[in-house]
Amino acid sequence: MRKGIGAVLALALAGVASVPAQAADDPAYLTFSAGAFGVRKSDTLAAEFLVQYRSNYQLWFLKPHAGAMVTSDGSLYGFAGLLSDFHWGNVVFTPSTAIGGYYAGDGIDLGHAAEFRSGLEVAYQFENKARIGVGIYHMSNLVFGDQNPGSESVTITYSYPLGF
């Protein structure tokens, strides 16, 4: 399953590489997401809620972002990382990666407090720069823990433009 998700992300990123350049006038965003955490196994499925700040500061094609997630099982995750927005008309592809601290609560034991997050969001951008989209991401500790079960999420996302 992990190889399948990795293949999907690799193909998506390859497709994004051919997408027209980023919009230079993109604002910073406050992003709200809701969805399902632990979608690979029905016995670990939990509701997920996330809030995220996406900066408009850009170095080459990378932008910083930071956020916090909570699940209905009491899991918590705070993270910071890099993302990039690729525009294709009104459709925006946003691959991202981050590292953060994870607390399992009564949810999935991911094997370590340090967890990496990588994902892809596809969103529609309105004329006022607001966005609504769907995202998928994977969380894993790579090799830091004795176990590394990983987890996948699927979310619906709304990004509110700041200062536009």
PDB file of C-alpha atoms in Angstrom:
ATOM      1  CA  MET A   1       0.000   0.000   0.000  1.00  0.00           C
ATOM      2  CA  ARG A   2       2.823   2.431   0.850  1.00  0.00           C
ATOM      3  CA  LYS A   3       4.478   1.745  -2.503  1.00  0.00           C
ATOM      4  CA  GLY A   4       1.172   2.485  -4.215  1.00  0.00           C
ATOM      5  CA  ILE A   5       0.774   5.822  -2.445  1.00  0.00           C
ATOM      6  CA  GLY A   6       4.412   6.661  -3.166  1.00  0.00           C
ATOM      7  CA  ALA A   7       3.868   5.856  -6.842  1.00  0.00           C
ATOM      8  CA  VAL A   8       0.745   8.040  -6.974  1.00  0.00           C
ATOM      9  CA  LEU A   9       2.614  10.946  -5.354  1.00  0.00           C
ATOM     10  CA  ALA A  10       5.588  10.497  -7.697  1.00  0.00           C
ATOM     11  CA  LEU A  11       3.323  10.526 -10.753  1.00  0.00           C
ATOM     12  CA  ALA A  12       1.430  13.540  -9.441  1.00  0.00           C
ATOM     13  CA  LEU A  13       4.670  15.425  -8.812  1.00  0.00           C
ATOM     14  CA  ALA A  14       5.935  14.504 -12.276  1.00  0.00           C
ATOM     15  CA  GLY A  15       2.712  15.855 -13.748  1.00  0.00           C
ATOM     16  CA  VAL A  16       2.972  19.005 -11.662  1.00  0.00           C
ATOM     17  CA  ALA A  17       6.459  19.598 -13.065  1.00  0.00           C
ATOM     18  CA  SER A  18       4.863  20.242 -16.459  1.00  0.00           C
ATOM     19  CA  VAL A  19       2.205  22.575 -15.041  1.00  0.00           C
ATOM     20  CA  PRO A  20       2.564  26.312 -15.776  1.00  0.00           C
ATOM     21  CA  ALA A  21       4.506  28.468 -13.318  1.00  0.00           C
ATOM     22  CA  GLN A  22       3.277  29.625  -9.965  1.00  0.00           C
ATOM     23  CA  ALA A  23       1.243  32.774  -9.514  1.00  0.00           C
ATOM     24  CA  ALA A  24       3.548  35.495  -8.238  1.00  0.00           C
ATOM     25  CA  ASP A  25       0.692  37.288  -6.495  1.00  0.00           C
ATOM     26  CA  ASP A  26      -0.426  34.420  -4.264  1.00  0.00           C
ATOM     27  CA  PRO A  27      -1.239  35.635  -0.745  1.00  0.00           C
ATOM     28  CA  ALA A  28      -0.525  33.864   2.519  1.00  0.00           C
ATOM     29  CA  TYR A  29      -3.302  31.471   3.573  1.00  0.00           C
ATOM     30  CA  LEU A  30      -5.012  30.270   6.710  1.00  0.00           C
ATOM     31  CA  THR A  31      -6.089  26.726   5.821  1.00  0.00           C
ATOM     32  CA  PHE A  32      -8.697  24.560   7.527  1.00  0.00           C
ATOM     33  CA  SER A  33      -9.030  20.846   6.796  1.00  0.00           C
ATOM     34  CA  ALA A  34     -11.284  18.032   7.942  1.00  0.00           C
ATOM     35  CA  GLY A  35     -11.136  14.414   6.956  1.00  0.00           C
ATOM     36  CA  ALA A  36     -10.159  10.889   7.866  1.00  0.00           C
ATOM     37  CA  PHE A  37      -6.909   9.833   9.571  1.00  0.00           C
ATOM     38  CA  GLY A  38      -5.745   6.219   9.337  1.00  0.00           C
ATOM     39  CA  VAL A  39      -7.646   5.404   6.155  1.00  0.00           C
ATOM     40  CA  ARG A  40      -5.615   2.258   5.387  1.00  0.00           C
ATOM     41  CA  LYS A  41      -7.208   0.221   8.187  1.00  0.00           C
ATOM     42  CA  SER A  42     -10.804   0.557   9.315  1.00  0.00           C
ATOM     43  CA  ASP A  43      -9.912  -0.253  12.944  1.00  0.00           C
ATOM     44  CA  THR A  44      -7.656   2.839  13.148  1.00  0.00           C
ATOM     45  CA  LEU A  45      -9.941   5.302  11.340  1.00  0.00           C
ATOM     46  CA  ALA A  46     -10.493   8.611  13.133  1.00  0.00           C
ATOM     47  CA  ALA A  47     -11.828  12.047  12.235  1.00  0.00           C
ATOM     48  CA  GLU A  48      -9.076  14.595  11.638  1.00  0.00           C
ATOM     49  CA  PHE A  49      -9.115  18.392  11.960  1.00  0.00           C
ATOM     50  CA  LEU A  50      -6.222  20.588  10.914  1.00  0.00           C
ATOM     51  CA  VAL A  51      -5.363  24.278  10.869  1.00  0.00           C
ATOM     52  CA  GLN A  52      -2.378  25.532   8.927  1.00  0.00           C
ATOM     53  CA  TYR A  53      -0.595  28.780   8.043  1.00  0.00           C
ATOM     54  CA  ARG A  54       0.830  28.879   4.519  1.00  0.00           C
ATOM     55  CA  SER A  55       3.264  31.744   3.993  1.00  0.00           C
ATOM     56  CA  ASN A  56       3.494  33.747   0.793  1.00  0.00           C
ATOM     57  CA  TYR A  57       7.253  34.136   1.318  1.00  0.00           C
ATOM     58  CA  GLN A  58       8.900  32.272  -1.518  1.00  0.00           C
ATOM     59  CA  LEU A  59      12.463  31.095  -2.017  1.00  0.00           C
ATOM     60  CA  TRP A  60      12.805  29.774  -5.553  1.00  0.00           C
ATOM     61  CA  PHE A  61       9.549  27.785  -5.711  1.00  0.00           C
ATOM     62  CA  LEU A  62       9.309  26.739  -2.024  1.00  0.00           C
ATOM     63  CA  LYS A  63       7.143  28.316   0.673  1.00  0.00           C
ATOM     64  CA  PRO A  64       7.127  27.596   4.425  1.00  0.00           C
ATOM     65  CA  HIS A  65       4.036  26.272   6.166  1.00  0.00           C
ATOM     66  CA  ALA A  66       3.192  25.225   9.720  1.00  0.00           C
ATOM     67  CA  GLY A  67       0.177  23.708  11.353  1.00  0.00           C
ATOM     68  CA  ALA A  68      -1.469  21.548  13.969  1.00  0.00           C
ATOM     69  CA  MET A  69      -3.726  18.510  13.705  1.00  0.00           C
ATOM     70  CA  VAL A  70      -6.005  16.788  16.190  1.00  0.00           C
ATOM     71  CA  THR A  71      -7.976  13.566  15.730  1.00  0.00           C
ATOM     72  CA  SER A  72     -11.127  12.271  17.348  1.00  0.00           C
ATOM     73  CA  ASP A  73      -8.902   9.667  19.102  1.00  0.00           C
ATOM     74  CA  GLY A  74      -6.916  12.395  20.861  1.00  0.00           C
ATOM     75  CA  SER A  75      -3.843  12.242  18.609  1.00  0.00           C
ATOM     76  CA  LEU A  76      -1.976  15.529  18.195  1.00  0.00           C
ATOM     77  CA  TYR A  77       0.564  16.582  15.576  1.00  0.00           C
ATOM     78  CA  GLY A  78       2.348  19.914  15.207  1.00  0.00           C
ATOM     79  CA  PHE A  79       4.493  20.416  12.121  1.00  0.00           C
ATOM     80  CA  ALA A  80       6.506  22.797   9.942  1.00  0.00           C
ATOM     81  CA  GLY A  81       7.829  22.307   6.444  1.00  0.00           C
ATOM     82  CA  LEU A  82       7.842  23.388   2.821  1.00  0.00           C
ATOM     83  CA  LEU A  83       5.257  23.422   0.063  1.00  0.00           C
ATOM     84  CA  SER A  84       4.881  24.697  -3.457  1.00  0.00           C
ATOM     85  CA  ASP A  85       1.847  25.873  -5.417  1.00  0.00           C
ATOM     86  CA  PHE A  86       1.609  25.042  -9.110  1.00  0.00           C
ATOM     87  CA  HIS A  87      -1.213  26.716 -11.021  1.00  0.00           C
ATOM     88  CA  TRP A  88      -2.969  25.321 -14.039  1.00  0.00           C
ATOM     89  CA  GLY A  89      -5.729  27.797 -14.747  1.00  0.00           C
ATOM     90  CA  ASN A  90      -7.915  27.854 -11.638  1.00  0.00           C
ATOM     91  CA  VAL A  91      -6.605  24.484 -10.437  1.00  0.00           C
ATOM     92  CA  VAL A  92      -3.730  24.542  -7.946  1.00  0.00           C
ATOM     93  CA  PHE A  93      -1.528  21.521  -7.198  1.00  0.00           C
ATOM     94  CA  THR A  94       0.252  21.778  -3.830  1.00  0.00           C
ATOM     95  CA  PRO A  95       2.824  19.119  -2.953  1.00  0.00           C
ATOM     96  CA  SER A  96       4.168  19.505   0.582  1.00  0.00           C
ATOM     97  CA  THR A  97       6.478  17.966   3.115  1.00  0.00           C
ATOM     98  CA  ALA A  98       6.981  18.617   6.830  1.00  0.00           C
ATOM     99  CA  ILE A  99       8.433  17.271  10.045  1.00  0.00           C
ATOM    100  CA  GLY A 100       6.751  17.492  13.396  1.00  0.00           C
ATOM    101  CA  GLY A 101       5.994  16.117  16.811  1.00  0.00           C
ATOM    102  CA  TYR A 102       3.289  13.472  17.227  1.00  0.00           C
ATOM    103  CA  TYR A 103       1.385  12.363  20.312  1.00  0.00           C
ATOM    104  CA  ALA A 104      -0.744   9.239  19.787  1.00  0.00           C
ATOM    105  CA  GLY A 105      -3.332   9.774  22.529  1.00  0.00           C
ATOM    106  CA  ASP A 106      -5.797   6.891  22.086  1.00  0.00           C
ATOM    107  CA  GLY A 107      -5.076   6.806  18.346  1.00  0.00           C
ATOM    108  CA  ILE A 108      -2.505   5.151  16.099  1.00  0.00           C
ATOM    109  CA  ASP A 109       0.923   4.473  17.611  1.00  0.00           C
ATOM    110  CA  LEU A 110       3.211   5.598  14.800  1.00  0.00           C
ATOM    111  CA  GLY A 111       6.332   4.361  16.575  1.00  0.00           C
ATOM    112  CA  HIS A 112       8.074   7.653  17.400  1.00  0.00           C
ATOM    113  CA  ALA A 113       7.400  11.247  18.435  1.00  0.00           C
ATOM    114  CA  ALA A 114       9.162  12.605  15.303  1.00  0.00           C
ATOM    115  CA  GLU A 115       6.992  12.076  12.237  1.00  0.00           C
ATOM    116  CA  PHE A 116       7.401  13.172   8.636  1.00  0.00           C
ATOM    117  CA  ARG A 117       4.424  14.222   6.536  1.00  0.00           C
ATOM    118  CA  SER A 118       4.274  14.305   2.735  1.00  0.00           C
ATOM    119  CA  GLY A 119       1.259  14.932   0.604  1.00  0.00           C
ATOM    120  CA  LEU A 120      -0.520  16.468  -2.323  1.00  0.00           C
ATOM    121  CA  GLU A 121      -3.524  18.778  -2.466  1.00  0.00           C
ATOM    122  CA  VAL A 122      -5.545  19.641  -5.547  1.00  0.00           C
ATOM    123  CA  ALA A 123      -7.705  22.734  -5.150  1.00  0.00           C
ATOM    124  CA  TYR A 124      -9.895  25.075  -7.138  1.00  0.00           C
ATOM    125  CA  GLN A 125      -8.909  28.738  -6.712  1.00  0.00           C
ATOM    126  CA  PHE A 126     -11.687  31.310  -6.902  1.00  0.00           C
ATOM    127  CA  GLU A 127     -11.289  34.844  -8.261  1.00  0.00           C
ATOM    128  CA  ASN A 128     -10.872  36.172  -4.692  1.00  0.00           C
ATOM    129  CA  LYS A 129      -7.934  33.694  -4.246  1.00  0.00           C
ATOM    130  CA  ALA A 130      -9.851  31.478  -1.775  1.00  0.00           C
ATOM    131  CA  ARG A 131      -9.383  27.757  -2.447  1.00  0.00           C
ATOM    132  CA  ILE A 132     -11.326  24.584  -1.841  1.00  0.00           C
ATOM    133  CA  GLY A 133      -9.765  21.217  -2.476  1.00  0.00           C
ATOM    134  CA  VAL A 134      -8.995  17.668  -1.521  1.00  0.00           C
ATOM    135  CA  GLY A 135      -5.712  16.417  -0.104  1.00  0.00           C
ATOM    136  CA  ILE A 136      -3.975  13.156   0.655  1.00  0.00           C
ATOM    137  CA  TYR A 137      -0.909  12.695   2.810  1.00  0.00           C
ATOM    138  CA  HIS A 138       1.212  10.074   4.463  1.00  0.00           C
ATOM    139  CA  MET A 139       2.832  10.265   7.915  1.00  0.00           C
ATOM    140  CA  SER A 140       5.823   8.114   8.818  1.00  0.00           C
ATOM    141  CA  ASN A 141       8.779   8.160  11.206  1.00  0.00           C
ATOM    142  CA  LEU A 142      11.037   6.826   8.426  1.00  0.00           C
ATOM    143  CA  VAL A 143      13.419   4.682  10.491  1.00  0.00           C
ATOM    144  CA  PHE A 144      13.512   6.545  13.824  1.00  0.00           C
ATOM    145  CA  GLY A 145      11.280   4.123  15.701  1.00  0.00           C
ATOM    146  CA  ASP A 146      11.358   0.381  16.339  1.00  0.00           C
ATOM    147  CA  GLN A 147       8.126   0.199  14.386  1.00  0.00           C
ATOM    148  CA  ASN A 148       6.926   2.335  11.479  1.00  0.00           C
ATOM    149  CA  PRO A 149       3.304   1.576  10.609  1.00  0.00           C
ATOM    150  CA  GLY A 150       2.678   4.960   8.958  1.00  0.00           C
ATOM    151  CA  SER A 151      -0.727   6.446   8.351  1.00  0.00           C
ATOM    152  CA  GLU A 152      -2.603   8.018   5.475  1.00  0.00           C
ATOM    153  CA  SER A 153      -5.184  10.778   5.519  1.00  0.00           C
ATOM    154  CA  VAL A 154      -7.748  12.147   3.089  1.00  0.00           C
ATOM    155  CA  THR A 155      -9.037  15.664   3.740  1.00  0.00           C
ATOM    156  CA  ILE A 156     -11.306  18.373   2.382  1.00  0.00           C
ATOM    157  CA  THR A 157      -9.531  21.726   2.598  1.00  0.00           C
ATOM    158  CA  TYR A 158     -10.539  25.388   2.578  1.00  0.00           C
ATOM    159  CA  SER A 159      -7.797  28.021   2.268  1.00  0.00           C
ATOM    160  CA  TYR A 160      -8.667  31.579   3.251  1.00  0.00           C
ATOM    161  CA  PRO A 161      -6.417  34.234   1.642  1.00  0.00           C
ATOM    162  CA  LEU A 162      -4.813  36.640   4.111  1.00  0.00           C
ATOM    163  CA  GLY A 163      -4.274  40.267   3.155  1.00  0.00           C
ATOM    164  CA  PHE A 164      -5.498  39.910  -0.420  1.00  0.00           C
TER     165      PHE A 164
END
